Amino acid sequence: MADHPHPDPARPAGRRTPPTWAVLLAVCAGQFLVVLDVSVVNVALPSMREDLALSATGLQWVVNAYSIAFAGFMLFGGRAGDLYGRKRMFLVGLAVFTAASLAGGVAQEGWQLLAARAVQGLGAAVLAPSTLTLLTSAVPEGPARARAIGTWSAVGAGGGAAGGLVGGVLTDGLSWRWVLLINVPIGIAVLAAAARWLTESRATTGRRLDLPGAVLVTAGLAVLAYGIAETEAQGWDAPGTLAALAVAVLLILGFLLVETRSRAPLMPLKLFRVRSVSAANAVMIISGAAMMGMWFFMTLYAQNVLGYSPLAAGLALIPSSLAVVAGAKLAPALMRSLGARPVVLLGTGLAAAGFGWQSAMRADGTFLGDILGPGVVMMAGAGLAGTPLASLAVSGADPRDAGLVSGLINTSRTMGGALGLAVLSTVAASATGGATDPEALTDGYALAFRTAAFMLVGAFVLGLIRLPREPRRTSATSTGSGTPTASDPASAPVPDVPTPETNPTAARGDTPGAAHG
């Protein structure tokens, strides 16, 4: 690739190379914080609502403010790392993230918390794309790099899996504020370690920052999600709702116009002419829209209906977190024997069945039948589908665009999740009619899960029709070469992509080749 990282010329020539373990520790700690904050707030939501008098719509924005800013600026953050240096952007992003965590932890009003969460998402978007590139720049290609990338992936998955437990312990033992304040001492320590041990690198080719594109797409998504949420309070034909939706459409159209005219677009639209890229992203958007709501509604169901404490709710969701990790680890083996497309369909179908099962939840439900069973099925399916979707998207693209496509599919997943949460929250609220008794809340949550199940059925059908079929795999011995082809994702080395629900970050196109297998 043309933009392999190279050392910053400003770095003193006599400075010794930092130990690999120190680089690994610094970047993985940053990655862990970013991923943890996707899920750590979930079990604290009822406490936040009580303390800051947040509405039901406000609760969804505690999650969405972070997700939308993260998704909208993720590709921009990677491009900034190319241009200004990955270490520099890692430090800037982590500093912004840490400061926003402090602001959120001491918030006295709901709007202050939501603003802090949005700034947290911006910091995460600047920080996250640099983590894998910094790691692969510091570790020589070969088994050592493979182990390092495996550790990085495991930390990402572990951050998502630990979110519920960490949030429950902090909320029960201290207060909800500590799910944000805990980032401050850790962030400061990681900043100090990163400043000392990370080595600067940047792309050799000059690129421009597409700031207008990043601002337009983020604003468009935020206003669209707001407009969808307003439909529950005002109705679809209310002037406020129509105005918000119209502004969202204009912003998104403006984004598309900017991308078509930019010399260095944030999201090159030409990539979507490739069938595998467009189909995989479409399936990922729909799947993300359905699946992100799982943690949100399961946490509320456990606490508001079944009466679990924050800690008990966090513990109850650990099996589901482990199931998504297990599904992601099983996916590569299944891809080698079945192919990527069948594994996507298997995972999506399994997740749809789990969501359908969950929609039968009862106000007097049990842990085994109403949390454990359906939760494990839902998330195992999510884990199975994520890696082959990323593999299919990358396999059909030009090798020079592989990392960019990887970033796009992770952005699609996070954007879809943010919009899906807005839709599903509106659906749930319409079913409750403002009632807060356990039966009404259960009816609302059940309808949200049922709607998500239909979304996943739609994703399954779309994948069945549009995802490309891979050619039959031939063995390396029969072809005389073990080199995978771009058109054969079943035989290509499977990227160890963090799972959809546990890690919304992605490696970018500037990552050295080994980062993508």
Short mmCIF file of C-alpha atoms in Angstrom, two decimals:
data_model
loop_
_atom_site.label_atom_id
_atom_site.label_comp_id
_atom_site.label_asym_id
_atom_site.label_seq_id
_atom_site.Cartn_x
_atom_site.Cartn_y
_atom_site.Cartn_z
CA MET A 1 0.00 0.00 0.00
CA ALA A 2 1.05 3.53 -0.57
CA ASP A 3 0.43 4.75 2.90
CA HIS A 4 2.44 2.47 5.13
CA PRO A 5 3.31 4.22 8.34
CA HIS A 6 6.79 5.59 8.82
CA PRO A 7 8.51 6.98 11.87
CA ASP A 8 8.08 10.64 12.64
CA PRO A 9 11.28 12.48 11.65
CA ALA A 10 10.91 14.59 14.77
CA ARG A 11 11.59 11.56 16.93
CA PRO A 12 15.09 11.64 18.48
CA ALA A 13 17.38 9.25 16.64
CA GLY A 14 18.98 7.96 19.81
CA ARG A 15 15.80 7.02 21.57
CA ARG A 16 15.55 3.30 22.12
CA THR A 17 12.66 1.28 20.76
CA PRO A 18 9.97 0.83 23.42
CA PRO A 19 9.27 -2.73 24.59
CA THR A 20 6.45 -4.45 22.75
CA TRP A 21 4.58 -5.23 25.95
CA ALA A 22 4.42 -1.52 26.80
CA VAL A 23 2.98 -0.60 23.40
CA LEU A 24 0.50 -3.47 23.63
CA LEU A 25 -0.57 -2.41 27.12
CA ALA A 26 -1.08 1.24 26.14
CA VAL A 27 -3.10 0.66 22.97
CA CYS A 28 -5.17 -2.16 24.46
CA ALA A 29 -6.01 -0.05 27.51
CA GLY A 30 -7.24 2.73 25.24
CA GLN A 31 -9.25 0.24 23.19
CA PHE A 32 -10.73 -1.30 26.34
CA LEU A 33 -11.99 2.09 27.59
CA VAL A 34 -13.65 2.93 24.28
CA VAL A 35 -15.43 -0.41 24.01
CA LEU A 36 -16.35 -0.53 27.69
CA ASP A 37 -18.25 2.74 27.43
CA VAL A 38 -20.55 1.36 24.78
CA SER A 39 -22.09 -1.04 27.31
CA VAL A 40 -21.07 0.09 30.80
CA VAL A 41 -23.83 2.70 31.03
CA ASN A 42 -26.66 0.25 30.31
CA VAL A 43 -27.14 -1.08 33.83
CA ALA A 44 -26.85 2.47 35.21
CA LEU A 45 -29.72 3.83 33.08
CA PRO A 46 -32.51 3.45 35.68
CA SER A 47 -30.33 5.18 38.30
CA MET A 48 -29.49 7.99 35.86
CA ARG A 49 -33.17 8.45 35.08
CA GLU A 50 -34.10 8.71 38.74
CA ASP A 51 -31.26 11.06 39.67
CA LEU A 52 -31.44 13.44 36.68
CA ALA A 53 -35.17 13.11 35.91
CA LEU A 54 -34.47 11.84 32.39
CA SER A 55 -37.37 10.91 30.15
CA ALA A 56 -37.56 7.61 28.30
CA THR A 57 -36.29 9.45 25.22
CA GLY A 58 -33.46 10.92 27.28
CA LEU A 59 -32.39 7.44 28.34
CA GLN A 60 -31.96 6.27 24.76
CA TRP A 61 -29.83 9.37 24.08
CA VAL A 62 -27.43 8.39 26.86
CA VAL A 63 -26.56 5.51 24.55
CA ASN A 64 -27.16 7.18 21.18
CA ALA A 65 -25.23 10.40 21.82
CA TYR A 66 -22.09 8.30 22.20
CA SER A 67 -22.88 5.91 19.35
CA ILE A 68 -23.78 8.56 16.77
CA ALA A 69 -20.73 10.73 17.47
CA PHE A 70 -18.54 7.61 17.45
CA ALA A 71 -19.92 6.31 14.16
CA GLY A 72 -20.05 9.67 12.42
CA PHE A 73 -16.46 10.64 13.18
CA MET A 74 -14.78 7.20 13.13
CA LEU A 75 -13.51 7.38 9.55
CA PHE A 76 -12.61 11.04 10.06
CA GLY A 77 -10.53 10.07 13.10
CA GLY A 78 -8.64 7.49 11.08
CA ARG A 79 -7.92 10.00 8.34
CA ALA A 80 -6.70 12.52 10.94
CA GLY A 81 -4.28 9.87 12.20
CA ASP A 82 -2.96 9.41 8.67
CA LEU A 83 -2.34 13.12 8.29
CA TYR A 84 -1.28 14.31 11.73
CA GLY A 85 0.16 11.14 13.26
CA ARG A 86 -1.43 8.13 14.93
CA LYS A 87 0.22 8.68 18.31
CA ARG A 88 -0.84 12.33 18.33
CA MET A 89 -4.46 11.46 17.52
CA PHE A 90 -4.44 8.65 20.09
CA LEU A 91 -3.37 11.13 22.76
CA VAL A 92 -5.82 13.84 21.63
CA GLY A 93 -8.72 11.40 21.46
CA LEU A 94 -7.95 9.89 24.85
CA ALA A 95 -7.62 13.35 26.44
CA VAL A 96 -11.00 14.41 25.03
CA PHE A 97 -12.57 11.11 26.11
CA THR A 98 -11.18 11.42 29.64
CA ALA A 99 -12.26 15.06 30.06
CA ALA A 100 -15.76 14.24 28.79
CA SER A 101 -15.98 11.31 31.22
CA LEU A 102 -15.27 13.71 34.08
CA ALA A 103 -17.89 16.15 32.81
CA GLY A 104 -20.49 13.39 32.51
CA GLY A 105 -19.70 12.00 35.93
CA VAL A 106 -20.36 15.34 37.65
CA ALA A 107 -23.36 16.33 35.47
CA GLN A 108 -26.23 17.91 37.38
CA GLU A 109 -28.70 18.12 34.50
CA GLY A 110 -29.74 15.63 31.89
CA TRP A 111 -28.54 17.78 28.97
CA GLN A 112 -25.09 18.02 30.56
CA LEU A 113 -24.82 14.23 30.68
CA LEU A 114 -25.96 13.88 27.06
CA ALA A 115 -23.51 16.54 25.86
CA ALA A 116 -20.68 14.80 27.72
CA ARG A 117 -21.60 11.46 26.15
CA ALA A 118 -21.50 13.02 22.67
CA VAL A 119 -18.03 14.48 23.33
CA GLN A 120 -16.95 11.09 24.69
CA GLY A 121 -18.01 9.55 21.38
CA LEU A 122 -16.00 12.15 19.47
CA GLY A 123 -12.90 11.38 21.54
CA ALA A 124 -13.42 7.65 21.02
CA ALA A 125 -13.73 8.15 17.25
CA VAL A 126 -10.40 10.01 17.16
CA LEU A 127 -8.66 7.49 19.43
CA ALA A 128 -9.96 4.11 18.23
CA PRO A 129 -8.77 3.96 14.59
CA SER A 130 -5.15 4.52 15.68
CA THR A 131 -4.96 1.64 18.15
CA LEU A 132 -4.45 -1.24 15.73
CA THR A 133 -2.19 0.74 13.41
CA LEU A 134 0.08 1.75 16.29
CA LEU A 135 0.22 -1.87 17.40
CA THR A 136 1.08 -3.31 13.99
CA SER A 137 3.68 -0.58 13.45
CA ALA A 138 5.46 -1.64 16.65
CA VAL A 139 5.35 -5.44 16.21
CA PRO A 140 7.22 -7.17 13.37
CA GLU A 141 5.16 -9.15 10.89
CA GLY A 142 4.84 -12.80 11.78
CA PRO A 143 3.67 -14.87 14.77
CA ALA A 144 4.39 -12.07 17.26
CA ARG A 145 2.14 -9.67 15.38
CA ALA A 146 -0.60 -12.30 15.07
CA ARG A 147 -0.50 -12.82 18.85
CA ALA A 148 -0.58 -9.08 19.45
CA ILE A 149 -3.60 -8.62 17.17
CA GLY A 150 -5.30 -11.54 18.90
CA THR A 151 -4.75 -9.85 22.25
CA TRP A 152 -6.10 -6.56 20.87
CA SER A 153 -9.24 -8.33 19.59
CA ALA A 154 -9.73 -10.19 22.87
CA VAL A 155 -9.46 -6.95 24.83
CA GLY A 156 -12.12 -5.38 22.61
CA ALA A 157 -14.45 -8.32 23.11
CA GLY A 158 -13.66 -8.38 26.82
CA GLY A 159 -14.50 -4.69 27.17
CA GLY A 160 -17.97 -5.26 25.82
CA ALA A 161 -18.48 -8.41 27.85
CA ALA A 162 -17.30 -6.71 31.05
CA GLY A 163 -19.46 -3.62 30.59
CA GLY A 164 -22.53 -4.96 32.35
CA LEU A 165 -20.60 -6.38 35.28
CA VAL A 166 -18.38 -3.31 35.75
CA GLY A 167 -21.39 -1.00 35.49
CA GLY A 168 -23.34 -3.08 37.99
CA VAL A 169 -20.52 -3.18 40.54
CA LEU A 170 -19.91 0.59 40.30
CA THR A 171 -23.58 1.56 40.34
CA ASP A 172 -24.41 -0.72 43.28
CA GLY A 173 -21.24 -0.06 45.27
CA LEU A 174 -20.82 3.68 44.62
CA SER A 175 -23.23 5.41 42.22
CA TRP A 176 -24.02 5.63 38.53
CA ARG A 177 -21.59 8.53 38.26
CA TRP A 178 -18.66 6.15 38.70
CA VAL A 179 -19.40 4.32 35.45
CA LEU A 180 -18.03 7.52 33.87
CA LEU A 181 -15.66 8.76 36.57
CA ILE A 182 -13.73 5.47 36.56
CA ASN A 183 -12.40 6.49 33.13
CA VAL A 184 -10.61 9.52 34.57
CA PRO A 185 -7.78 7.90 36.61
CA ILE A 186 -7.41 5.12 34.04
CA GLY A 187 -7.37 7.63 31.18
CA ILE A 188 -4.70 9.75 32.86
CA ALA A 189 -2.52 6.68 33.49
CA VAL A 190 -2.88 5.51 29.88
CA LEU A 191 -2.09 9.02 28.60
CA ALA A 192 1.16 9.03 30.57
CA ALA A 193 2.10 5.54 29.36
CA ALA A 194 1.19 6.30 25.74
CA ALA A 195 3.15 9.56 25.71
CA ARG A 196 6.21 7.66 26.92
CA TRP A 197 6.02 4.40 25.02
CA LEU A 198 4.17 4.92 21.72
CA THR A 199 6.14 5.80 18.60
CA GLU A 200 4.71 8.29 16.13
CA SER A 201 3.77 7.14 12.64
CA ARG A 202 1.77 8.62 9.80
CA ALA A 203 0.89 7.88 6.18
CA THR A 204 3.49 8.61 3.53
CA THR A 205 0.90 10.01 1.14
CA GLY A 206 -0.80 13.31 1.83
CA ARG A 207 -4.57 13.28 2.29
CA ARG A 208 -7.17 15.85 3.15
CA LEU A 209 -9.53 15.83 6.07
CA ASP A 210 -13.18 15.64 5.06
CA LEU A 211 -14.50 17.63 8.03
CA PRO A 212 -17.67 18.80 6.20
CA GLY A 213 -18.54 15.20 5.42
CA ALA A 214 -18.05 14.06 9.02
CA VAL A 215 -20.11 16.95 10.42
CA LEU A 216 -22.94 16.50 7.91
CA VAL A 217 -23.33 12.74 8.36
CA THR A 218 -23.16 12.98 12.17
CA ALA A 219 -25.65 15.84 12.31
CA GLY A 220 -27.93 14.09 9.83
CA LEU A 221 -27.99 10.88 11.89
CA ALA A 222 -28.54 12.78 15.13
CA VAL A 223 -31.44 14.81 13.75
CA LEU A 224 -32.96 11.72 12.12
CA ALA A 225 -32.82 9.81 15.41
CA TYR A 226 -34.35 12.82 17.19
CA GLY A 227 -37.14 13.02 14.62
CA ILE A 228 -37.91 9.33 15.01
CA ALA A 229 -38.01 9.68 18.80
CA GLU A 230 -40.35 12.68 18.52
CA THR A 231 -42.92 10.62 16.64
CA GLU A 232 -43.91 8.93 19.89
CA ALA A 233 -44.54 12.21 21.68
CA GLN A 234 -45.97 14.30 18.83
CA GLY A 235 -46.98 11.84 16.10
CA TRP A 236 -45.70 11.47 12.56
CA ASP A 237 -47.68 14.42 11.23
CA ALA A 238 -46.67 16.95 13.90
CA PRO A 239 -44.83 20.05 12.58
CA GLY A 240 -41.86 19.45 14.90
CA THR A 241 -41.48 15.86 13.76
CA LEU A 242 -41.78 16.70 10.08
CA ALA A 243 -39.31 19.57 10.42
CA ALA A 244 -36.73 17.33 12.14
CA LEU A 245 -37.09 14.59 9.52
CA ALA A 246 -36.86 17.13 6.68
CA VAL A 247 -33.70 18.67 8.13
CA ALA A 248 -32.21 15.18 8.55
CA VAL A 249 -32.88 14.36 4.89
CA LEU A 250 -31.30 17.65 3.78
CA LEU A 251 -28.21 17.02 5.91
CA ILE A 252 -27.77 13.49 4.59
CA LEU A 253 -28.26 14.69 0.99
CA GLY A 254 -25.68 17.38 1.68
CA PHE A 255 -23.30 14.69 2.92
CA LEU A 256 -23.79 12.66 -0.27
CA LEU A 257 -23.18 15.76 -2.38
CA VAL A 258 -19.97 16.56 -0.50
CA GLU A 259 -18.74 12.99 -0.90
CA THR A 260 -19.29 13.01 -4.66
CA ARG A 261 -17.26 16.22 -5.05
CA SER A 262 -14.50 15.71 -2.50
CA ARG A 263 -11.02 14.70 -3.67
CA ALA A 264 -10.55 12.68 -0.49
CA PRO A 265 -14.09 11.67 0.57
CA LEU A 266 -14.76 10.31 4.01
CA MET A 267 -16.91 7.57 2.50
CA PRO A 268 -16.10 6.97 -1.21
CA LEU A 269 -19.50 6.23 -2.74
CA LYS A 270 -17.90 4.32 -5.63
CA LEU A 271 -17.26 1.45 -3.22
CA PHE A 272 -20.98 0.77 -3.02
CA ARG A 273 -21.00 -0.15 -6.71
CA VAL A 274 -19.32 -3.39 -5.63
CA ARG A 275 -22.12 -5.83 -4.87
CA SER A 276 -20.45 -7.50 -1.93
CA VAL A 277 -19.69 -4.14 -0.29
CA SER A 278 -23.18 -2.70 -0.73
CA ALA A 279 -24.96 -5.93 0.25
CA ALA A 280 -22.80 -6.59 3.31
CA ASN A 281 -23.22 -3.02 4.54
CA ALA A 282 -26.99 -3.13 4.00
CA VAL A 283 -27.27 -6.39 5.98
CA MET A 284 -25.02 -4.96 8.68
CA ILE A 285 -27.09 -1.77 9.04
CA ILE A 286 -30.30 -3.76 9.49
CA SER A 287 -28.66 -6.27 11.84
CA GLY A 288 -27.09 -3.49 13.89
CA ALA A 289 -30.44 -1.71 14.08
CA ALA A 290 -31.99 -4.82 15.61
CA MET A 291 -29.19 -5.98 17.86
CA MET A 292 -28.00 -2.85 19.65
CA GLY A 293 -31.36 -2.54 21.40
CA MET A 294 -30.90 -5.95 23.04
CA TRP A 295 -28.66 -4.67 25.84
CA PHE A 296 -30.77 -1.54 26.35
CA PHE A 297 -34.11 -3.32 26.72
CA MET A 298 -32.79 -6.36 28.58
CA THR A 299 -31.24 -4.10 31.22
CA LEU A 300 -34.48 -2.16 31.64
CA TYR A 301 -36.52 -5.37 31.77
CA ALA A 302 -34.28 -6.93 34.40
CA GLN A 303 -34.39 -3.87 36.67
CA ASN A 304 -37.76 -2.22 36.00
CA VAL A 305 -39.83 -5.40 35.68
CA LEU A 306 -38.03 -8.25 37.43
CA GLY A 307 -36.64 -6.02 40.20
CA TYR A 308 -32.95 -6.87 39.74
CA SER A 309 -30.33 -4.60 41.27
CA PRO A 310 -27.79 -3.03 38.87
CA LEU A 311 -25.20 -5.62 39.91
CA ALA A 312 -27.64 -8.52 39.48
CA ALA A 313 -28.63 -7.18 36.05
CA GLY A 314 -24.99 -6.99 35.02
CA LEU A 315 -24.35 -10.54 36.20
CA ALA A 316 -27.48 -11.79 34.45
CA LEU A 317 -26.22 -10.53 31.08
CA ILE A 318 -22.73 -12.01 31.33
CA PRO A 319 -23.75 -15.30 29.61
CA SER A 320 -25.08 -13.28 26.66
CA SER A 321 -21.83 -11.33 26.47
CA LEU A 322 -19.83 -14.55 26.47
CA ALA A 323 -22.13 -16.01 23.81
CA VAL A 324 -21.32 -13.22 21.34
CA VAL A 325 -17.60 -13.81 21.91
CA ALA A 326 -18.05 -17.57 21.46
CA GLY A 327 -20.02 -17.02 18.26
CA ALA A 328 -17.31 -14.77 16.87
CA LYS A 329 -14.61 -17.33 17.70
CA LEU A 330 -16.60 -20.15 16.09
CA ALA A 331 -17.35 -18.19 12.91
CA PRO A 332 -13.90 -18.57 11.23
CA ALA A 333 -13.98 -22.35 11.53
CA LEU A 334 -17.48 -22.50 10.09
CA MET A 335 -16.46 -20.15 7.28
CA ARG A 336 -13.68 -22.50 6.26
CA SER A 337 -16.08 -25.42 5.99
CA LEU A 338 -19.32 -23.73 4.86
CA GLY A 339 -18.28 -20.42 3.33
CA ALA A 340 -18.93 -16.88 4.51
CA ARG A 341 -22.43 -16.38 3.10
CA PRO A 342 -23.99 -19.46 4.77
CA VAL A 343 -22.48 -18.45 8.11
CA VAL A 344 -24.00 -14.95 7.78
CA LEU A 345 -27.39 -16.52 7.09
CA LEU A 346 -26.98 -19.00 9.94
CA GLY A 347 -26.06 -16.26 12.41
CA THR A 348 -28.79 -13.89 11.28
CA GLY A 349 -31.42 -16.62 11.39
CA LEU A 350 -30.30 -17.74 14.84
CA ALA A 351 -30.43 -14.17 16.13
CA ALA A 352 -33.93 -13.69 14.67
CA ALA A 353 -35.09 -16.85 16.48
CA GLY A 354 -33.59 -15.55 19.73
CA PHE A 355 -35.32 -12.19 19.39
CA GLY A 356 -38.59 -13.96 18.66
CA TRP A 357 -38.12 -16.07 21.79
CA GLN A 358 -37.34 -12.97 23.83
CA SER A 359 -40.55 -11.29 22.63
CA ALA A 360 -42.50 -13.89 24.64
CA MET A 361 -41.12 -12.35 27.87
CA ARG A 362 -43.49 -12.08 30.85
CA ALA A 363 -43.87 -9.66 33.72
CA ASP A 364 -43.32 -12.59 36.12
CA GLY A 365 -40.53 -14.04 34.04
CA THR A 366 -37.61 -16.16 35.21
CA PHE A 367 -33.89 -15.85 34.66
CA LEU A 368 -33.61 -19.13 32.77
CA GLY A 369 -36.56 -18.67 30.42
CA ASP A 370 -36.66 -14.91 29.95
CA ILE A 371 -33.04 -13.75 30.14
CA LEU A 372 -30.51 -16.58 29.88
CA GLY A 373 -32.00 -18.74 27.13
CA PRO A 374 -33.06 -16.10 24.60
CA GLY A 375 -30.09 -13.88 25.42
CA VAL A 376 -27.56 -16.58 24.60
CA VAL A 377 -29.33 -17.49 21.33
CA MET A 378 -29.58 -13.84 20.23
CA MET A 379 -25.97 -13.01 20.91
CA ALA A 380 -24.50 -16.26 19.62
CA GLY A 381 -26.21 -15.46 16.32
CA ALA A 382 -24.84 -11.92 16.40
CA GLY A 383 -21.33 -13.22 16.97
CA LEU A 384 -21.60 -15.72 14.12
CA ALA A 385 -22.79 -13.12 11.59
CA GLY A 386 -20.33 -10.29 12.23
CA THR A 387 -17.01 -11.71 11.03
CA PRO A 388 -18.24 -13.26 7.75
CA LEU A 389 -20.06 -10.03 6.87
CA ALA A 390 -16.81 -8.10 7.27
CA SER A 391 -14.96 -10.78 5.30
CA LEU A 392 -17.48 -10.70 2.42
CA ALA A 393 -17.32 -6.92 2.20
CA VAL A 394 -13.53 -6.81 2.15
CA SER A 395 -13.16 -9.74 -0.23
CA GLY A 396 -15.04 -8.01 -3.02
CA ALA A 397 -13.20 -4.71 -2.80
CA ASP A 398 -9.92 -3.63 -4.32
CA PRO A 399 -7.12 -4.74 -1.96
CA ARG A 400 -6.08 -1.09 -1.61
CA ASP A 401 -9.54 -0.33 -0.19
CA ALA A 402 -9.75 -3.33 2.16
CA GLY A 403 -9.16 -1.41 5.36
CA LEU A 404 -11.48 1.41 4.33
CA VAL A 405 -14.24 -1.11 3.63
CA SER A 406 -13.60 -2.67 7.04
CA GLY A 407 -14.04 0.75 8.59
CA LEU A 408 -17.22 1.34 6.57
CA ILE A 409 -18.89 -1.86 7.71
CA ASN A 410 -18.14 -1.08 11.35
CA THR A 411 -19.49 2.43 10.82
CA SER A 412 -22.62 0.96 9.21
CA ARG A 413 -23.10 -1.32 12.21
CA THR A 414 -22.85 1.51 14.72
CA MET A 415 -24.99 3.91 12.69
CA GLY A 416 -27.62 1.24 12.18
CA GLY A 417 -27.61 0.50 15.90
CA ALA A 418 -28.15 4.14 16.83
CA LEU A 419 -31.08 4.56 14.44
CA GLY A 420 -32.49 1.16 15.40
CA LEU A 421 -32.48 2.09 19.07
CA ALA A 422 -34.45 5.24 18.25
CA VAL A 423 -37.00 3.20 16.29
CA LEU A 424 -37.32 0.40 18.84
CA SER A 425 -37.60 2.83 21.77
CA THR A 426 -40.44 4.58 19.95
CA VAL A 427 -42.12 1.23 19.29
CA ALA A 428 -41.81 0.25 22.96
CA ALA A 429 -43.16 3.60 24.16
CA SER A 430 -46.15 3.37 21.83
CA ALA A 431 -47.09 0.02 23.37
CA THR A 432 -46.85 1.21 26.99
CA GLY A 433 -48.93 4.34 26.38
CA GLY A 434 -47.09 6.10 29.19
CA ALA A 435 -47.86 3.42 31.80
CA THR A 436 -45.04 2.31 34.09
CA ASP A 437 -46.46 -0.83 35.72
CA PRO A 438 -44.53 -4.07 35.07
CA GLU A 439 -47.16 -5.51 32.72
CA ALA A 440 -47.23 -2.43 30.49
CA LEU A 441 -43.44 -2.15 30.41
CA THR A 442 -43.15 -5.83 29.51
CA ASP A 443 -45.61 -5.37 26.65
CA GLY A 444 -43.50 -2.47 25.34
CA TYR A 445 -40.20 -4.32 25.59
CA ALA A 446 -41.74 -7.44 24.02
CA LEU A 447 -43.00 -5.44 21.05
CA ALA A 448 -39.52 -3.95 20.58
CA PHE A 449 -37.99 -7.44 20.50
CA ARG A 450 -40.67 -8.66 18.10
CA THR A 451 -39.98 -5.73 15.79
CA ALA A 452 -36.25 -6.46 15.96
CA ALA A 453 -36.95 -10.09 15.05
CA PHE A 454 -38.77 -8.95 11.90
CA MET A 455 -35.83 -6.66 11.08
CA LEU A 456 -33.50 -9.64 11.28
CA VAL A 457 -35.78 -11.71 9.07
CA GLY A 458 -35.52 -8.86 6.56
CA ALA A 459 -31.72 -8.92 6.89
CA PHE A 460 -31.77 -12.70 6.32
CA VAL A 461 -33.84 -12.35 3.14
CA LEU A 462 -31.66 -9.51 1.89
CA GLY A 463 -28.53 -11.58 2.53
CA LEU A 464 -30.06 -14.59 0.82
CA ILE A 465 -30.82 -12.54 -2.30
CA ARG A 466 -27.94 -10.08 -2.48
CA LEU A 467 -24.86 -11.48 -0.75
CA PRO A 468 -22.60 -13.05 -3.40
CA ARG A 469 -22.04 -16.77 -3.45
CA GLU A 470 -18.40 -17.72 -3.03
CA PRO A 471 -16.76 -20.10 -5.47
CA ARG A 472 -16.13 -23.54 -4.09
CA ARG A 473 -12.96 -23.65 -2.06
CA THR A 474 -10.08 -25.60 -3.54
CA SER A 475 -7.29 -26.86 -1.39
CA ALA A 476 -3.91 -25.19 -1.38
CA THR A 477 -2.28 -28.47 -2.32
CA SER A 478 -4.35 -28.88 -5.46
CA THR A 479 -3.72 -25.35 -6.66
CA GLY A 480 -0.12 -25.31 -5.66
CA SER A 481 -0.56 -22.14 -3.67
CA GLY A 482 -1.99 -21.21 -0.35
CA THR A 483 -2.56 -17.61 -1.37
CA PRO A 484 -6.19 -16.56 -1.00
CA THR A 485 -7.97 -14.73 -3.79
CA ALA A 486 -10.01 -11.59 -3.31
CA SER A 487 -13.09 -13.30 -4.70
CA ASP A 488 -12.98 -16.20 -2.29
CA PRO A 489 -13.67 -15.09 1.26
CA ALA A 490 -14.16 -18.67 2.37
CA SER A 491 -10.53 -19.44 1.64
CA ALA A 492 -9.14 -16.08 2.67
CA PRO A 493 -7.60 -15.67 6.10
CA VAL A 494 -10.43 -14.55 8.31
CA PRO A 495 -9.80 -11.19 9.97
CA ASP A 496 -10.14 -11.38 13.72
CA VAL A 497 -12.82 -8.72 13.73
CA PRO A 498 -14.21 -7.70 17.12
CA THR A 499 -17.82 -8.71 17.43
CA PRO A 500 -20.66 -6.40 16.46
CA GLU A 501 -22.07 -5.89 19.88
CA THR A 502 -18.84 -5.74 21.83
CA ASN A 503 -16.63 -3.62 19.65
CA PRO A 504 -17.72 -0.98 17.20
CA THR A 505 -14.19 0.02 16.26
CA ALA A 506 -12.29 -1.26 13.27
CA ALA A 507 -8.94 -1.40 11.64
CA ARG A 508 -8.60 1.11 8.84
CA GLY A 509 -7.15 1.05 5.37
CA ASP A 510 -3.78 2.35 6.47
CA THR A 511 -3.12 -0.68 8.63
CA PRO A 512 -0.21 -2.80 7.40
CA GLY A 513 -1.21 -5.87 5.49
CA ALA A 514 -0.94 -8.31 8.36
CA ALA A 515 -3.63 -6.47 10.22
CA HIS A 516 -6.07 -7.78 7.67
CA GLY A 517 -4.74 -11.32 7.62
#
